[in-house]
CSV table of C-alpha atoms in Angstrom, one decimal:
chain,number,residue,atom,x,y,z
Q,1,MET,CA,-0.2,-0.1,0.0
Q,2,ARG,CA,1.3,3.4,-1.0
Q,3,ILE,CA,0.7,6.0,1.7
Q,4,GLY,CA,1.0,9.6,1.4
Q,5,ALA,CA,1.1,11.6,4.8
Q,6,ILE,CA,0.9,15.4,4.9
Q,7,VAL,CA,2.2,16.8,8.0
Q,8,HIS,CA,0.7,20.2,9.1
Q,9,GLY,CA,2.1,22.7,11.6
Q,10,ALA,CA,4.9,22.9,13.9
Q,11,GLU,CA,2.9,21.3,16.8
Q,12,ALA,CA,2.6,18.0,15.2
Q,13,ILE,CA,6.2,18.1,15.0
Q,14,ASP,CA,7.3,19.5,18.3
Q,15,SER,CA,4.9,17.3,20.1
Q,16,GLY,CA,6.5,14.0,18.6
Q,17,PHE,CA,2.9,13.2,17.1
Q,18,ALA,CA,3.9,13.4,13.4
Q,19,LEU,CA,7.3,11.0,14.1
Q,20,LYS,CA,4.9,8.8,16.1
Q,21,THR,CA,2.2,8.6,13.4
Q,22,ILE,CA,4.5,8.1,10.3
Q,23,THR,CA,6.4,5.5,12.2
Q,24,MET,CA,3.0,3.6,13.0
Q,25,LEU,CA,1.9,4.2,9.1
Q,26,LYS,CA,5.0,2.5,7.9
Q,27,LYS,CA,3.7,-0.9,9.4
Q,28,PHE,CA,0.7,-0.7,6.9
Q,29,GLY,CA,2.8,0.3,3.6
Q,30,GLU,CA,5.2,2.4,1.9
Q,31,VAL,CA,5.0,6.0,3.2
Q,32,SER,CA,6.1,9.1,1.4
Q,33,SER,CA,5.6,12.4,3.6
Q,34,CYS,CA,5.8,16.1,3.2
Q,35,LEU,CA,5.1,19.3,4.9
Q,36,GLY,CA,1.9,21.2,4.2
Q,37,GLY,CA,2.1,24.9,5.2
Q,38,SER,CA,5.0,27.0,5.9
Q,39,MET,CA,6.0,27.4,9.4
Q,40,GLY,CA,6.6,23.8,10.2
Q,41,ARG,CA,9.9,23.9,8.4
Q,42,THR,CA,11.7,25.1,11.3
Q,43,ALA,CA,10.4,22.4,13.6
Q,44,VAL,CA,11.3,19.9,10.8
Q,45,ILE,CA,14.7,21.1,10.9
Q,46,ASP,CA,15.3,21.6,14.6
Q,47,HIS,CA,14.2,17.8,15.0
Q,48,SER,CA,16.3,16.6,12.1
Q,49,LEU,CA,13.3,15.2,10.3
Q,50,GLU,CA,14.2,16.7,6.7
Q,51,ASN,CA,15.0,13.3,5.2
Q,52,MET,CA,11.6,11.9,6.5
Q,53,ILE,CA,9.4,14.8,5.8
Q,54,ASP,CA,10.0,16.7,2.5
Q,55,ILE,CA,10.2,20.5,3.1
Q,56,ARG,CA,11.3,21.6,-0.3
Q,57,HIS,CA,7.9,22.6,-1.4
Q,58,ARG,CA,5.7,25.4,-0.1
Q,59,GLU,CA,2.3,24.2,-0.4
Q,60,ARG,CA,-0.8,24.5,1.5
Q,61,PRO,CA,-2.0,21.3,3.1
Q,62,SER,CA,-5.0,20.8,0.7
Q,63,ILE,CA,-2.6,21.4,-2.4
Q,64,ALA,CA,-0.2,18.8,-1.0
Q,65,LEU,CA,-2.8,16.3,-0.2
Q,66,GLN,CA,-4.1,16.9,-3.7
Q,67,ARG,CA,-0.7,16.3,-5.1
Q,68,MET,CA,-0.1,13.2,-3.4
Q,69,ILE,CA,-3.4,11.9,-4.6
Q,70,ASP,CA,-2.6,12.9,-8.1
Q,71,GLU,CA,0.7,11.1,-7.9
Q,72,GLY,CA,-1.1,7.8,-7.2
Q,73,CYS,CA,-1.0,6.9,-3.4
Q,74,ASP,CA,-3.6,4.3,-2.2
Q,75,VAL,CA,-4.4,6.3,1.1
Q,76,ALA,CA,-3.8,10.1,1.5
Q,77,CYS,CA,-3.2,11.0,5.4
Q,78,LEU,CA,-3.5,14.5,6.8
Q,79,VAL,CA,-1.5,14.6,10.1
Q,80,ASN,CA,-2.4,17.6,12.2
Q,81,HIS,CA,-2.2,18.6,16.0
Q,82,GLY,CA,-4.7,21.3,16.5
Q,83,LYS,CA,-5.0,23.7,19.6
Q,84,THR,CA,-7.8,22.0,20.5
Q,85,LEU,CA,-10.0,18.8,19.5
Q,86,GLU,CA,-12.6,21.2,18.0
Q,87,THR,CA,-10.1,23.5,16.0
Q,88,GLY,CA,-8.2,20.3,14.6
Q,89,ILE,CA,-11.5,18.8,13.4
Q,90,LEU,CA,-12.5,22.0,11.7
Q,91,PHE,CA,-9.4,22.4,10.1
Q,92,ALA,CA,-9.5,18.7,8.6
Q,93,GLU,CA,-12.9,19.3,7.3
Q,94,LEU,CA,-11.8,22.7,5.9
Q,95,VAL,CA,-8.8,20.9,3.8
Q,96,LEU,CA,-11.4,18.2,2.9
Q,97,GLY,CA,-13.5,20.7,1.5
Q,98,ARG,CA,-10.7,21.6,-1.1
Q,99,ILE,CA,-9.9,18.2,-2.4
Q,100,LYS,CA,-11.3,17.6,-5.8
Q,101,THR,CA,-10.4,13.8,-6.2
Q,102,LYS,CA,-12.9,11.8,-4.0
Q,103,ASP,CA,-11.8,8.3,-5.4
Q,104,VAL,CA,-8.7,8.1,-3.1
Q,105,PRO,CA,-9.7,7.7,0.7
Q,106,VAL,CA,-8.5,10.3,2.9
Q,107,LEU,CA,-7.4,9.6,6.5
Q,108,LEU,CA,-7.3,12.3,9.1
Q,109,ILE,CA,-5.2,12.0,12.1
Q,110,GLU,CA,-5.5,14.5,14.7
Q,111,GLY,CA,-3.2,14.7,17.5
Q,112,ALA,CA,-5.6,16.5,19.8
Q,113,GLY,CA,-7.7,13.3,20.1
Q,114,ALA,CA,-9.3,12.1,16.7
Q,115,ILE,CA,-8.9,9.6,13.8
Q,116,GLY,CA,-11.3,9.4,10.7
Q,117,CYS,CA,-11.5,8.5,7.2
Q,118,THR,CA,-13.8,9.9,4.2
Q,119,SER,CA,-14.3,6.5,2.5
Q,120,SER,CA,-13.3,2.8,2.2
Q,121,CYS,CA,-10.1,2.4,4.4
Q,122,GLY,CA,-11.9,1.2,7.7
Q,123,GLU,CA,-9.7,-1.6,8.5
Q,124,LEU,CA,-6.6,0.9,8.6
Q,125,THR,CA,-8.5,3.3,10.4
Q,126,GLU,CA,-9.5,1.0,13.1
Q,127,SER,CA,-6.0,-0.5,13.3
Q,128,LEU,CA,-4.4,3.0,13.8
Q,129,ALA,CA,-7.1,4.2,16.2
Q,130,SER,CA,-6.4,1.1,18.4
Q,131,SER,CA,-2.5,1.4,18.2
Q,132,MET,CA,-2.7,5.2,18.7
Q,133,LYS,CA,-5.4,4.9,21.1
Q,134,LEU,CA,-7.4,7.6,19.4
Q,135,PRO,CA,-11.2,7.7,19.0
Q,136,VAL,CA,-12.8,7.3,15.5
Q,137,TYR,CA,-14.6,10.6,14.4
Q,138,PRO,CA,-16.8,11.1,11.5
Q,139,PHE,CA,-15.0,13.8,9.3
Q,140,ASN,CA,-17.1,15.5,6.7
Q,141,ALA,CA,-16.1,18.1,4.1
Q,142,LYS,CA,-17.4,21.6,5.0
Q,143,LYS,CA,-17.4,24.9,3.0
Q,144,THR,CA,-16.6,28.1,4.7
Q,145,VAL,CA,-17.1,30.5,1.8
Q,146,GLU,CA,-20.2,32.3,0.5
Q,147,TYR,CA,-20.3,33.7,-2.9
Q,148,GLY,CA,-22.3,36.6,-4.0
Q,149,LYS,CA,-22.5,38.8,-7.3
Q,150,ASN,CA,-19.7,41.1,-6.3
Q,151,HIS,CA,-18.8,40.1,-3.0
Q,152,ILE,CA,-17.3,36.9,-0.9
Q,153,VAL,CA,-18.1,36.1,2.6
Q,154,ARG,CA,-15.6,33.8,4.7
Q,155,HIS,CA,-16.2,32.4,8.1
Q,156,ILE,CA,-13.1,31.4,10.3
Q,157,LYS,CA,-14.2,29.1,13.0
Q,158,GLY,CA,-12.3,27.6,16.2
Q,159,VAL,CA,-10.4,30.7,17.0
Q,160,LEU,CA,-9.5,31.5,20.5
Q,161,PRO,CA,-10.4,35.0,21.5
Q,162,GLY,CA,-7.2,37.1,22.0
Q,163,GLU,CA,-5.3,35.5,19.2
Q,164,LEU,CA,-3.6,37.4,16.3
Q,165,VAL,CA,-5.4,36.9,13.2
Q,166,GLN,CA,-3.4,37.0,9.9
Q,167,ILE,CA,-4.5,37.2,5.9
Q,168,ASN,CA,-1.7,35.9,3.8
Q,169,GLY,CA,0.7,36.5,6.4
Q,170,THR,CA,-0.1,39.9,7.3
Q,171,ILE,CA,-1.5,40.5,10.9
Q,172,ILE,CA,-4.9,42.4,10.5
Q,173,GLY,CA,-6.2,42.5,14.1
Q,174,ARG,CA,-6.8,40.4,17.3
Q,175,ALA,CA,-9.8,38.0,17.8
Q,176,ARG,CA,-12.4,38.8,20.1
Q,177,SER,CA,-14.7,36.1,19.1
Q,178,PRO,CA,-14.5,32.3,18.4
Q,179,GLU,CA,-15.8,33.0,15.0
Q,180,ILE,CA,-14.4,35.8,12.5
Q,181,THR,CA,-16.3,36.7,9.3
Q,182,VAL,CA,-14.2,38.6,6.6
Q,183,ILE,CA,-16.2,40.2,3.5
Q,184,THR,CA,-14.7,41.5,0.3
Q,185,ASP,CA,-16.3,43.4,-2.2
Q,186,ASN,CA,-14.6,43.2,-5.6
Q,187,SER,CA,-11.6,41.7,-3.9
Q,188,VAL,CA,-11.4,44.6,-1.3
Q,189,ILE,CA,-12.0,43.8,2.3
Q,190,THR,CA,-14.9,46.0,3.3
Q,191,ASP,CA,-15.7,44.3,6.8
Q,192,ILE,CA,-14.2,42.0,9.4
Q,193,LYS,CA,-16.5,41.0,12.3
Q,194,GLY,CA,-15.4,39.3,15.7
Q,195,CYS,CA,-12.0,41.0,15.4
Q,196,ASP,CA,-10.4,44.2,16.7
Q,197,VAL,CA,-9.0,45.4,13.4
Q,198,LYS,CA,-5.4,46.6,13.0
Q,199,VAL,CA,-6.0,49.4,10.5
Q,200,HIS,CA,-2.2,49.6,9.5
Q,201,GLY,CA,-2.1,45.9,8.8
Q,202,LEU,CA,-5.3,45.8,6.7
Q,203,GLU,CA,-3.9,48.7,4.7
Q,204,LYS,CA,-1.3,46.4,3.2
Q,205,LEU,CA,-4.0,44.3,1.9
Q,206,LYS,CA,-4.9,45.8,-1.4
Q,207,GLN,CA,-6.6,43.1,-3.3
Q,208,VAL,CA,-7.4,39.8,-1.8
Q,209,ASP,CA,-8.4,36.5,-3.3
Q,210,LEU,CA,-10.7,35.8,-0.2
Q,211,ALA,CA,-11.8,32.4,-1.2
Q,212,ASN,CA,-7.9,31.1,-1.5
Q,213,ALA,CA,-6.5,33.4,0.9
Q,214,VAL,CA,-4.5,31.8,3.8
Q,215,ILE,CA,-6.3,32.9,7.1
Q,216,ARG,CA,-5.1,31.9,10.4
Q,217,SER,CA,-5.1,32.7,14.2
Q,218,GLY,CA,-2.4,32.2,16.9
Q,219,THR,CA,1.0,31.8,17.0
Q,220,PRO,CA,2.8,29.7,14.4
Q,221,ARG,CA,4.9,28.0,17.1
Q,222,HIS,CA,4.2,27.4,20.7
Q,223,ARG,CA,7.0,25.3,22.1
Q,224,VAL,CA,10.7,26.1,22.6
Q,225,ALA,CA,12.6,23.6,21.0
Q,226,ASN,CA,16.4,23.1,20.5
Q,227,THR,CA,17.1,24.9,17.3
Q,228,ARG,CA,19.4,23.7,14.7
Q,229,GLN,CA,21.3,25.3,11.7
Q,230,ILE,CA,21.8,23.7,8.4
Q,231,GLY,CA,23.2,26.3,6.4
Q,232,SER,CA,22.9,27.0,2.6
Q,233,LEU,CA,24.8,27.9,-0.2
Q,234,LYS,CA,25.3,31.7,-0.4
Q,235,ASN,CA,25.6,33.7,-3.4
Q,236,MET,CA,26.3,37.6,-3.2
Q,237,VAL,CA,22.8,38.4,-3.3
Q,238,ALA,CA,20.4,40.7,-1.0
Q,239,VAL,CA,16.8,40.0,-0.8
Q,240,LEU,CA,13.9,42.2,0.4
Q,241,ILE,CA,11.2,40.4,2.5
Q,242,ASN,CA,8.2,43.1,2.9
Q,243,HIS,CA,5.4,41.7,5.5
Q,244,ASP,CA,5.7,38.1,4.1
Q,245,ALA,CA,8.0,36.5,6.6
Q,246,GLU,CA,6.6,32.9,5.5
Q,247,SER,CA,8.4,33.4,2.0
Q,248,SER,CA,11.8,33.6,3.7
Q,249,PHE,CA,12.9,30.1,2.9
Q,250,GLU,CA,12.0,30.6,-0.9
Q,251,LYS,CA,13.3,34.1,-1.1
Q,252,ALA,CA,16.4,34.2,0.9
Q,253,LYS,CA,17.7,30.4,0.7
Q,254,ASN,CA,20.8,31.5,-1.2
Q,255,ALA,CA,21.0,35.0,-0.2
Q,256,CYS,CA,24.0,36.4,1.9
Q,257,VAL,CA,21.7,38.7,3.6
Q,258,ALA,CA,18.0,39.4,4.0
Q,259,VAL,CA,16.5,43.2,4.6
Q,260,THR,CA,13.1,42.9,6.3
Q,261,ILE,CA,10.5,45.5,6.7
Q,262,GLY,CA,8.1,45.3,9.9
Q,263,ASP,CA,8.7,44.2,13.5
Q,264,ASP,CA,6.9,41.0,13.4
Q,265,THR,CA,8.1,40.2,9.9
Q,266,THR,CA,11.7,40.7,11.1
Q,267,ALA,CA,11.2,38.4,14.1
Q,268,VAL,CA,9.8,35.5,12.4
Q,269,ALA,CA,11.9,35.9,9.1
Q,270,ALA,CA,15.1,36.2,11.3
Q,271,ASP,CA,13.9,33.1,13.3
Q,272,ILE,CA,13.3,31.2,10.0
Q,273,LEU,CA,16.6,32.3,8.3
Q,274,TYR,CA,18.5,31.5,11.5
Q,275,ARG,CA,18.3,27.6,10.3
Q,276,LEU,CA,20.0,28.8,7.1
Q,277,SER,CA,22.8,30.9,8.7
Q,278,THR,CA,21.4,34.1,7.0
Q,279,PRO,CA,21.9,37.2,8.7
Q,280,VAL,CA,18.9,39.8,8.6
Q,281,ILE,CA,18.9,43.6,8.6
Q,282,GLY,CA,15.4,44.6,9.9
Q,283,ILE,CA,13.7,48.0,9.4
Q,284,THR,CA,11.3,48.3,12.4
Q,285,ASP,CA,9.1,51.0,13.9
Q,286,GLY,CA,8.4,49.5,17.2
Q,287,ASP,CA,4.8,48.4,16.7
Q,288,LYS,CA,5.5,44.5,17.4
Q,289,ASP,CA,2.6,42.3,18.0
Q,290,TRP,CA,4.6,39.4,19.3
Q,291,LEU,CA,3.4,36.9,16.9
Q,292,LEU,CA,6.4,34.7,17.5
Q,293,GLU,CA,8.0,35.3,21.2
Q,294,HIS,CA,10.9,32.9,21.2
Q,295,THR,CA,13.3,33.9,18.1
Q,296,HIS,CA,16.6,33.5,17.2
Q,297,ILE,CA,18.9,35.5,14.7
Q,298,THR,CA,22.2,34.6,12.8
Q,299,ARG,CA,25.1,36.7,14.2
Q,300,GLY,CA,26.6,39.1,11.9
Q,301,ARG,CA,30.2,39.4,10.9
Q,302,ASP,CA,32.3,41.6,12.8
Q,303,ASN,CA,34.5,42.7,10.0
């Protein structure tokens, strides 16, 4: 059996759940695993798992899952560890709603305490549930987007009040409700409900494809882990990273220095690029939201 495993998020890796799950899946067949999302890369590197979990691609979990299906796996697995069981289930059902191919069974393994499958892989589901001591839960694909003539409404559920909210990597406010609603008219955000909006952040988002935007809440990494540097081949190139810290791996992998704009952008980009031993010059103005608290930065040269 060919099993494709998509690991999402740093928590699945930092908690040891991803390694445990992949090891368990190998008892049932040949496993190919990759990362879905961006911020789990630092965790994969810190835990020396890059030879087990492919981090070469920057893909949304649904796209990575679809790719595994298209490449011919017999079973596709989404491995996640949500903040709570509710948020983990909501995330899995949102990802399921974006999958086009329904012929291949999708196994959903949630570290917060649930396992389920979309179709005929009951034996595998039951065996894994028994081995991992997880209850079987009936996952169902869900849609969170409503389409009007010129406007789009998107609902984000499972949010913890007080969490920072990002759209495409830009902080746009702080949640005050478990559900946030974002509305666009002709691709311009006209209203955000359930969130104390950060106007300066919202101004950076000129046009937004709301249906496909990456919207998340909370910090990208909760645990403090032993960090690890792997370095990279450097060219005499400097790159600019402007309010899109999650693109740091792609933009600055082979750069000798990265110039970053924004307090949280600088903090997150510097922490990511620390793994590649890439120094950062940050342009900040003191309005840091503390998206990521425990950060590292590559030391610059003294001469």
